[in-house]
Amino acid sequence: MARDPYTVLGVTRDASDSEIQKAFRRLAKKSHPDLFPGDKKAEDRFKELNTANDIIGDPAKRARFDRGELDASGAEVRQNPFARGGGRAGPGGGFAGGHPGAGQGAGGFGFEDLSDLFGGMFRGGGGPGGMGGGFQQAEDTRFKLEVDFADAATGAKRRVTMPDGKSLDVGIPAGISDGQTIRLKGQGTQQGGDALVEIRIKPDPIYRREGRDIHVELPISLGEAVMGGKAEVPTVHGPVTVSIPKGANSGTRLRLKGKGISATKREAAGDAYVTLKVMLPKAPDAELEEFVKSWSAKKPYNPRA
């Protein structure tokens, strides 16, 4: 049984949207399957975090969950068609306008209730005399597809298996956003229904997207920062060698044209921005300390001036 999404993300029910997103990003970084290869529990934990964020990280879904319309797994909660009231009726108990007697039958049902009740009977199809045949309405099949950040950035094809065992090839367009839905006409499990594929993009510990640009941090050594050099940087299109300028500081940004989100027929390719981050050795180095002490005494400067 799925756990309460607020509990999963460790936030209160009155948490703001930004607090929920911060909690999700923090936990997702710690639980990313790449950090625990082969660990099934870590993989399950990561999926649970994504499910929780999919529900309460989306304001519309969060509101529905809080109203009891969605359960902790994100599935629809079936409403009782025999329940009276239900908040749909106005003072008259039927339509919202509350016209006297307009929306209420002898048994206390509003027209909407009766429509739901009998509509469900007719949609089942195959009743006596073929009554269901004329009223049957094909339903769409909805499911989610989780993809890597790079696949969403550059485009890809993924094969998915439908609940009825049927396989579908889903084309993921370059630059698709998290939560977007791809409609495959006529490919649902019911004849005439569509398949609606909601794309969920896995959080990535390296890349960050802004529009069609992608940002990545590149750690460099003290020697590379002072003397310059060359280093390999990961991009969604593969590794690229960049030149580090002499005297580079943390925060120095390099631009890799066209190495962001792939181009489409309508939009040009984005760029990749590489932010340099100077990293000192992890272990204390007495020789480096002595050199810096001597150098600083001879050539003082104020970086905050």
Coordinates of C-alpha atoms in Angstrom, one line a residue, residues 139-264:
E139 CA -11.8 5.3 -23.0
D140 CA -8.2 6.5 -23.3
T141 CA -5.4 4.4 -21.7
R142 CA -3.1 6.5 -19.4
F143 CA 0.3 5.5 -18.2
K144 CA 3.6 7.0 -17.2
L145 CA 7.0 6.6 -18.8
E146 CA 10.1 7.5 -16.9
V147 CA 13.0 8.7 -19.1
D148 CA 16.6 9.9 -18.4
F149 CA 17.4 13.6 -18.6
A150 CA 19.6 13.1 -21.7
D151 CA 16.8 11.2 -23.5
A152 CA 14.4 14.1 -22.8
A153 CA 17.1 16.6 -24.0
T154 CA 18.1 14.9 -27.2
G155 CA 15.0 12.9 -28.1
A156 CA 14.7 9.1 -28.1
K157 CA 12.5 6.1 -28.8
R158 CA 11.3 3.8 -26.0
R159 CA 9.2 0.7 -26.2
V160 CA 6.5 0.3 -23.5
T161 CA 4.3 -2.6 -22.7
M162 CA 0.6 -1.8 -22.3
P163 CA -1.6 -3.4 -19.5
D164 CA -3.0 -5.8 -22.2
G165 CA 0.5 -7.0 -23.2
K166 CA 0.6 -4.9 -26.4
S167 CA 4.0 -3.2 -27.1
L168 CA 4.2 0.4 -28.3
D169 CA 7.2 2.5 -29.6
V170 CA 7.0 5.9 -28.1
G171 CA 8.9 8.7 -29.8
I172 CA 10.2 11.2 -27.2
P173 CA 10.7 14.6 -28.8
A174 CA 13.8 16.6 -27.9
G175 CA 13.1 19.2 -25.2
I176 CA 10.0 17.5 -23.8
S177 CA 9.3 18.8 -20.3
D178 CA 8.6 16.8 -17.2
G179 CA 4.9 16.0 -16.9
Q180 CA 4.1 16.5 -20.6
T181 CA 1.8 14.0 -22.2
I182 CA 2.2 12.3 -25.6
R183 CA -1.0 11.2 -27.3
L184 CA -0.9 8.1 -29.5
K185 CA -4.1 8.1 -31.5
G186 CA -6.0 4.9 -31.5
Q187 CA -3.3 3.0 -29.6
G188 CA -5.2 2.5 -26.3
T189 CA -6.3 -0.8 -24.9
Q190 CA -9.9 -0.2 -25.9
Q191 CA -10.8 -0.1 -29.6
G192 CA -10.9 3.5 -30.7
G193 CA -9.3 4.9 -27.6
D194 CA -6.0 6.7 -27.5
A195 CA -2.8 6.0 -25.4
L196 CA -1.8 8.9 -23.3
V197 CA 1.8 8.7 -22.1
E198 CA 2.8 11.0 -19.4
I199 CA 6.6 11.6 -19.4
R200 CA 8.4 11.8 -16.1
I201 CA 12.1 12.9 -16.3
K202 CA 14.4 11.4 -13.8
P203 CA 16.3 14.0 -11.7
D204 CA 19.9 14.2 -12.8
P205 CA 22.8 14.9 -10.4
I206 CA 24.9 16.6 -13.1
Y207 CA 22.6 18.6 -15.4
R208 CA 20.3 21.4 -14.8
R209 CA 17.9 22.8 -17.5
E210 CA 16.9 26.4 -18.1
G211 CA 14.7 26.8 -21.2
R212 CA 16.6 25.1 -24.0
D213 CA 20.0 25.6 -22.3
I214 CA 21.7 23.1 -20.0
H215 CA 24.0 24.0 -17.1
V216 CA 26.7 21.8 -15.6
E217 CA 29.5 22.3 -13.1
L218 CA 33.1 21.4 -13.8
P219 CA 35.5 20.9 -10.8
I220 CA 39.1 22.1 -11.6
S221 CA 42.3 21.9 -9.7
L222 CA 44.2 24.8 -8.2
G223 CA 46.9 24.3 -10.9
E224 CA 44.3 24.3 -13.7
A225 CA 42.8 27.5 -12.3
V226 CA 46.2 29.3 -12.1
M227 CA 47.9 27.9 -15.2
G228 CA 44.9 27.1 -17.4
G229 CA 44.7 23.8 -19.3
K230 CA 42.2 21.4 -20.9
A231 CA 39.6 19.2 -19.4
E232 CA 36.8 16.9 -20.5
V233 CA 33.2 18.0 -19.6
P234 CA 30.1 15.8 -19.9
T235 CA 27.2 17.0 -22.1
V236 CA 24.0 15.3 -23.1
H237 CA 25.6 14.8 -26.6
G238 CA 28.7 13.2 -25.2
P239 CA 32.0 14.4 -23.6
V240 CA 33.6 17.6 -24.9
T241 CA 37.1 18.9 -24.3
V242 CA 37.2 22.5 -23.1
S243 CA 40.0 25.0 -22.6
I244 CA 40.3 26.4 -19.1
P245 CA 41.7 30.0 -19.2
K246 CA 44.6 31.0 -17.1
G247 CA 43.5 32.7 -13.8
A248 CA 40.1 31.0 -13.8
N249 CA 37.9 31.5 -10.7
S250 CA 35.1 29.6 -9.3
G251 CA 32.0 30.8 -11.2
T252 CA 33.8 31.4 -14.5
R253 CA 31.4 30.2 -17.2
L254 CA 32.2 28.7 -20.5
R255 CA 29.6 28.4 -23.4
L256 CA 29.4 25.3 -25.6
K257 CA 27.2 26.4 -28.5
G258 CA 24.5 23.9 -29.6
K259 CA 25.3 21.4 -26.9
G260 CA 22.1 22.0 -25.0
I261 CA 18.6 20.8 -25.9
S262 CA 18.7 19.4 -29.5
A263 CA 17.2 21.4 -32.3
T264 CA 13.7 20.6 -33.6

